[in-house]
Coordinates of C-alpha atoms in Angstrom, one line a residue:
X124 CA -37.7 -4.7 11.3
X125 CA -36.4 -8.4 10.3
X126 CA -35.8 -10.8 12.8
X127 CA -32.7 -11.7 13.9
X128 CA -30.5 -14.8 12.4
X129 CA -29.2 -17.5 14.5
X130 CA -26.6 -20.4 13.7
X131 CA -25.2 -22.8 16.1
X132 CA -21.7 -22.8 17.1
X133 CA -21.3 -27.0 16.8
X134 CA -17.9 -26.1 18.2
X135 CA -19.4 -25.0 21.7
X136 CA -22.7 -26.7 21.6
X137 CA -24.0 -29.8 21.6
X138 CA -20.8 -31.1 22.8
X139 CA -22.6 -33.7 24.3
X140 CA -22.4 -35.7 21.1
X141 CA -18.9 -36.4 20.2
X142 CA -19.7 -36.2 16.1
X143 CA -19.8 -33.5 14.3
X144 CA -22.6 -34.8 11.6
X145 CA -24.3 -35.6 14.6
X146 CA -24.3 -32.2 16.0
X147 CA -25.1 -30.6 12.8
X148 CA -28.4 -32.8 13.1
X149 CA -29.0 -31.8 16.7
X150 CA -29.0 -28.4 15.8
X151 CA -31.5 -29.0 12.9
X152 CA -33.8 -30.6 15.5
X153 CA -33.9 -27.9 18.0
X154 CA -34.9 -25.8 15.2
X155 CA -31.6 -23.9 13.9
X156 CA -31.5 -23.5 10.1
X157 CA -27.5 -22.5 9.6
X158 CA -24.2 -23.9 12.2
X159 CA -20.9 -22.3 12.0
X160 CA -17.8 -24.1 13.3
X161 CA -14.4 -23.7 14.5
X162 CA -12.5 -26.1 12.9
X163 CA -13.7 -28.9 10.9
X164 CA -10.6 -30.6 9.6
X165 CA -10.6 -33.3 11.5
X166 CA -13.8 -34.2 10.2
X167 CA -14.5 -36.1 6.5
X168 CA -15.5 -33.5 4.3
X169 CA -17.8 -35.7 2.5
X170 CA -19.5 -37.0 5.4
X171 CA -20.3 -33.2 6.5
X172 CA -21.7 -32.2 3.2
X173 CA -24.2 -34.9 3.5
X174 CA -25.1 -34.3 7.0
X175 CA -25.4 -30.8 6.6
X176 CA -27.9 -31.9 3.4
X177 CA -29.5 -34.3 5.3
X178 CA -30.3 -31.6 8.0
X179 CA -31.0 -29.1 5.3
X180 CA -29.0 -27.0 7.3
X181 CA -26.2 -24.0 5.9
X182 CA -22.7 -23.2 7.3
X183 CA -22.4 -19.8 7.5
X184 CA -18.6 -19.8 9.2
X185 CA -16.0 -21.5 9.5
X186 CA -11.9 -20.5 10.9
X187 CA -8.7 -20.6 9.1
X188 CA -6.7 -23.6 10.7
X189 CA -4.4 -22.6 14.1
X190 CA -1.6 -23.8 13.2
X191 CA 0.3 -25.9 15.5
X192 CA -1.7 -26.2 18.3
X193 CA 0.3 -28.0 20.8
X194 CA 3.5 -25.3 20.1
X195 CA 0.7 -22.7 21.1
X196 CA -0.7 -21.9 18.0
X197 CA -4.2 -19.9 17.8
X198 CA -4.2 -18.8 13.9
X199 CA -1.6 -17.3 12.0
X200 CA -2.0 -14.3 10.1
X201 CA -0.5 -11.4 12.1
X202 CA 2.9 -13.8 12.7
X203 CA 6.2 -12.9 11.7
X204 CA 7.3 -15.9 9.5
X205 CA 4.6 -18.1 9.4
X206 CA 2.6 -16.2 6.1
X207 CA 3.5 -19.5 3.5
X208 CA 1.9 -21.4 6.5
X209 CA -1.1 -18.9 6.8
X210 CA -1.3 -19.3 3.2
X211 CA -1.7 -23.0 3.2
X212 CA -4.2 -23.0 5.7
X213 CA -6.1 -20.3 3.8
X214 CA -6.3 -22.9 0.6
X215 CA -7.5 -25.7 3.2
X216 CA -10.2 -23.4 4.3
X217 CA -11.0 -22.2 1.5
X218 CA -11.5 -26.0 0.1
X219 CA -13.8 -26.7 2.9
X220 CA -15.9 -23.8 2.4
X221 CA -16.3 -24.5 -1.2
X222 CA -17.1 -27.8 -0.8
X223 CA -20.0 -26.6 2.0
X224 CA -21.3 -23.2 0.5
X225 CA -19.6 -21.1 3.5
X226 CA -19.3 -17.9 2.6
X227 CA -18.1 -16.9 5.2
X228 CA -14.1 -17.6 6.6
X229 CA -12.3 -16.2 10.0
X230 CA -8.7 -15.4 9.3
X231 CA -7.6 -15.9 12.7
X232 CA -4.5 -13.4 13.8
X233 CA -2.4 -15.8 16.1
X234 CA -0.5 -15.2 19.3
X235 CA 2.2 -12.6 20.1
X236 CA 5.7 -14.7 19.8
X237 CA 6.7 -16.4 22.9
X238 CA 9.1 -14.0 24.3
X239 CA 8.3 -11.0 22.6
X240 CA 6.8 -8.0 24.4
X241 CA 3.8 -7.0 23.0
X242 CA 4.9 -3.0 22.1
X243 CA 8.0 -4.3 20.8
X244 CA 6.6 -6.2 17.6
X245 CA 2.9 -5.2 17.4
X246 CA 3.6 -2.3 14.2
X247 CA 5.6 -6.3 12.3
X248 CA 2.7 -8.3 13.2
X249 CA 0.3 -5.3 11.7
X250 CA 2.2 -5.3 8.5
X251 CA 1.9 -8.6 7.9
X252 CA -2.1 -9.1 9.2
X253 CA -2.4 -6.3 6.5
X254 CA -0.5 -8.4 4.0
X255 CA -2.2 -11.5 4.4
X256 CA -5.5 -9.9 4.6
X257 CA -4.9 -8.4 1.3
X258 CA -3.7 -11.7 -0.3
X259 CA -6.8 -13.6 1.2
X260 CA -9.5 -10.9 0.0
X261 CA -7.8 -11.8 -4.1
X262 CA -8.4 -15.1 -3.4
X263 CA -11.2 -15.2 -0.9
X264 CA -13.4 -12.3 -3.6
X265 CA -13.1 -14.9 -6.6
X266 CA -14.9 -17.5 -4.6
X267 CA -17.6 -14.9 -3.4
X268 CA -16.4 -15.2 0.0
X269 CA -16.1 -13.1 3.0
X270 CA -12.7 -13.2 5.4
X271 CA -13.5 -12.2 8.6
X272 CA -11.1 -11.0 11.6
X273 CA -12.0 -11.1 15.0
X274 CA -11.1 -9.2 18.5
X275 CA -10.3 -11.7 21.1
X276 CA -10.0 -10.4 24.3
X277 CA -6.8 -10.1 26.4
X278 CA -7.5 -9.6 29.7
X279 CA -9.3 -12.5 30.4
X280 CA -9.2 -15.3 27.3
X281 CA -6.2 -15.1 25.5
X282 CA -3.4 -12.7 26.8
X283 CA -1.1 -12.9 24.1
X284 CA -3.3 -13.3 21.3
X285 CA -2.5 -10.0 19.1
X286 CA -6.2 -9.1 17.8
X287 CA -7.7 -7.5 21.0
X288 CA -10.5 -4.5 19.9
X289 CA -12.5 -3.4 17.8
X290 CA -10.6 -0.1 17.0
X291 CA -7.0 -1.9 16.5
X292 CA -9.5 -4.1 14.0
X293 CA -10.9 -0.9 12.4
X294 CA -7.8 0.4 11.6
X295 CA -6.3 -2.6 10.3
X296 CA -9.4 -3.2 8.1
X297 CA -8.8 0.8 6.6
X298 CA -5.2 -0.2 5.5
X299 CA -6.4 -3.6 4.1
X300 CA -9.3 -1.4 2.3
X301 CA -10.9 -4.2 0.6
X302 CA -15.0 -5.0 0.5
X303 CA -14.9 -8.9 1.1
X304 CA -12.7 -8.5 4.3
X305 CA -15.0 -7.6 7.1
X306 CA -14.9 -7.5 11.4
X307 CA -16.5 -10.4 13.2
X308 CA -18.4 -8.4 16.8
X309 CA -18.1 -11.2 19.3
X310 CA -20.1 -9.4 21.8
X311 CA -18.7 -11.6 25.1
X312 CA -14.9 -10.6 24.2
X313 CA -16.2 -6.6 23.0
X314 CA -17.4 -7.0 26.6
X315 CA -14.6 -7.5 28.1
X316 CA -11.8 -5.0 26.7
X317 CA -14.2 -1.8 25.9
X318 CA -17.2 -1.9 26.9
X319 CA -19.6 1.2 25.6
X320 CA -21.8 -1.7 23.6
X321 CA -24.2 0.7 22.2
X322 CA -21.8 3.3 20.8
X323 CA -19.3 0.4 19.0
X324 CA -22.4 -0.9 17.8
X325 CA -23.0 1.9 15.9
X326 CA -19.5 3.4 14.9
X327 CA -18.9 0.1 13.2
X328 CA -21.6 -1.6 12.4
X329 CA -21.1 -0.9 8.6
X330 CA -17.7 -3.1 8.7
X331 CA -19.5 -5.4 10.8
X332 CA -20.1 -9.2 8.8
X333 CA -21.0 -11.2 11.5
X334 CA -21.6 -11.6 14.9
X335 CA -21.5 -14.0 18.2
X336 CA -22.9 -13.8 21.6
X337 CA -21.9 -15.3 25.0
X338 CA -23.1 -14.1 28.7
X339 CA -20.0 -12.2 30.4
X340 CA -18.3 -13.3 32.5
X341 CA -18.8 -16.9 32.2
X342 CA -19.3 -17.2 28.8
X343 CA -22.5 -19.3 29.2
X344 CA -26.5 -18.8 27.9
X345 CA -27.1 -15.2 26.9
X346 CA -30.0 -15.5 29.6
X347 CA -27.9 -16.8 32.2
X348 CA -26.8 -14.3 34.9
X349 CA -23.8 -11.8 33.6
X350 CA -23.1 -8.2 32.8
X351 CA -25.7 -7.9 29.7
X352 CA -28.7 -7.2 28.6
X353 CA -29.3 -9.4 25.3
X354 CA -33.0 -8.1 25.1
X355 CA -31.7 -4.8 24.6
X356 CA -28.9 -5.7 22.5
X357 CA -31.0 -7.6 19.9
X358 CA -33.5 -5.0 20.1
X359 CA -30.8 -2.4 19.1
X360 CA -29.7 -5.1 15.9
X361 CA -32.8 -4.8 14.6
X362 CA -33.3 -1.5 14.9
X363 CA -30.3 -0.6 12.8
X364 CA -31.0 -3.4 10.2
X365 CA -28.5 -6.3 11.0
X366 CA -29.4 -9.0 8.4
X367 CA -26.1 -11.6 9.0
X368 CA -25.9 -14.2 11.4
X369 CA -25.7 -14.0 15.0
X370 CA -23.5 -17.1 16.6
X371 CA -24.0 -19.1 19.6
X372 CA -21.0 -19.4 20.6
X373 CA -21.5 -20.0 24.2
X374 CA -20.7 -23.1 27.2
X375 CA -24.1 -24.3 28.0
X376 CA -24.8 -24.5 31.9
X377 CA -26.4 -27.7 31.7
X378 CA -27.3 -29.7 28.0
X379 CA -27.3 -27.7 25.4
X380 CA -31.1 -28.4 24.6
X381 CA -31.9 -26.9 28.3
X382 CA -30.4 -23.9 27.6
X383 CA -32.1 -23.2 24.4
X384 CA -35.0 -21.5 26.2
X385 CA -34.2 -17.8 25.6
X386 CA -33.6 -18.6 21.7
X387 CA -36.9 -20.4 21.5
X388 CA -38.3 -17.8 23.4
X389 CA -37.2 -15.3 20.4
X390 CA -38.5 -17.4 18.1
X391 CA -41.8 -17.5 19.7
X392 CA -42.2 -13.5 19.8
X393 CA -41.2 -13.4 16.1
X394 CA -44.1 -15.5 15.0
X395 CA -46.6 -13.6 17.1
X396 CA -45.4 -9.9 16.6
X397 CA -45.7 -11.1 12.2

């Protein structure tokens, strides 16, 4: 079986250095050979392709902008009137992952409307995910890239955000029907809103492109004390041959570095078991 992947989410970790290069260099140093991000746009784009160089490290992710963040914004794919915007951000993205070999992009969903009762709108806000998915995986296909959407849970994280499981995710994927759109498994929000890791694992792990991990419930070190059992979980990755990236996309306890232990710990059983 073939070890698992790691990348470093520089959007959660090493958050003790307030530059981004300079957490794309941290991660190289504690050993990681890919980083995926949130949002980078704050940051020069020339100054991250030569730190990611430098490091000789790859971005393997990266999301669509929110939108307008202080309004509320969390992505905007799924909301009514907002597609030219979702569009727009798409093209930003879309230059940033060019311009830093990502091929992979998160075409984040967005909030429910202010106002708006979730039942009352969710069949709109599907029509139009499945329409903007559609015109991303034209655009997104030429370039060789993969758009990704991903569950966010609502019971805990995000209450209104309007991509919640893995099986409203599944269906919308089947409308969109296209190869280069894919489901991002963030295992800490999965968690949360269904449970039953094994079985989801397995019923879609062929629309599955890429994957994160956190402890539940605080979000922290997959080691750290919570509801699951990583050991078994990557041991049941491997076993059904799950060759993308896994991201740490976690809030360290302490430093980032001093939470690293289980990681290095994998790393160490790899090179021993070869």
């Amino acid at each position: 079986m073939a070890p698992l992947k790691f990348c470093a989410n520089i959007s959660w970790l090493f958050t003790e250095l307030p530059d981004i290069s300079h957490r794309i260099h941290a991660a190289a140093s504690a050993g990681f050979q890919a980083v995926e991000a949130a949002w980078l746009y704050d940051s020069d784009l020339k100054e991250l392709k030569e730190a990611t160089a430098a490091a000789g490290v790859e971005v393997v992710l990266i999301n669509t902008p929110p939108g307008d963040v202080k309004a509320g914004d969390l992505g905007l794919g799924a909301v009514p009137g907002r597609e030219a915007e979702f569009r727009q951000g798409l093209l930003l993205a879309l230059e940033y992952a060019k311009a830093l070999d990502c091929k992979r992009i998160h075409l984040m969903a967005g909030r429910i409307p202010v106002g708006s009762q979730r039942k009352a709108v969710v069949k709109e806000m599907e029509a139009i995910f499945v329409q903007n998915l559609t015109y991303a995986a034209d655009i997104l296909s030429k370039e060789g890239i993969t758009g990704l959407i991903e569950p966010i849970n609502t019971k805990i994280t995000d209450p209104r955000y309007f991509l919640d499981c893995p099986h409203q995710a599944a269906v919308i994927l089947d409308k969109v029907g296209q190869p280069n759109i894919k489901l991002q498994m963030d295992i800490f929000h999965w968690q949360i809103m269904d449970g039953n890791l094994t079985q989801n694992i397995i019923k879609y792990f062929p629309i599955i492109g890429h994957i994160q991990i956190a402890q539940v419930p605080g979000r922290n070190e997959p080691d750290s004390a919570g509801e699951l059992n990583y050991t078994y979980l990557f041991n049941t990755l491997e076993k059904y041959g799950y060759l993308g990236y896994i991201g740490c996309e976690y809030k360290p306890l302490g430093s980032t570095k001093e939470g690293l232990g289980w990681i290095k710990d994998y790393w160490t059983q790899q090179v021993m078991t070869r």
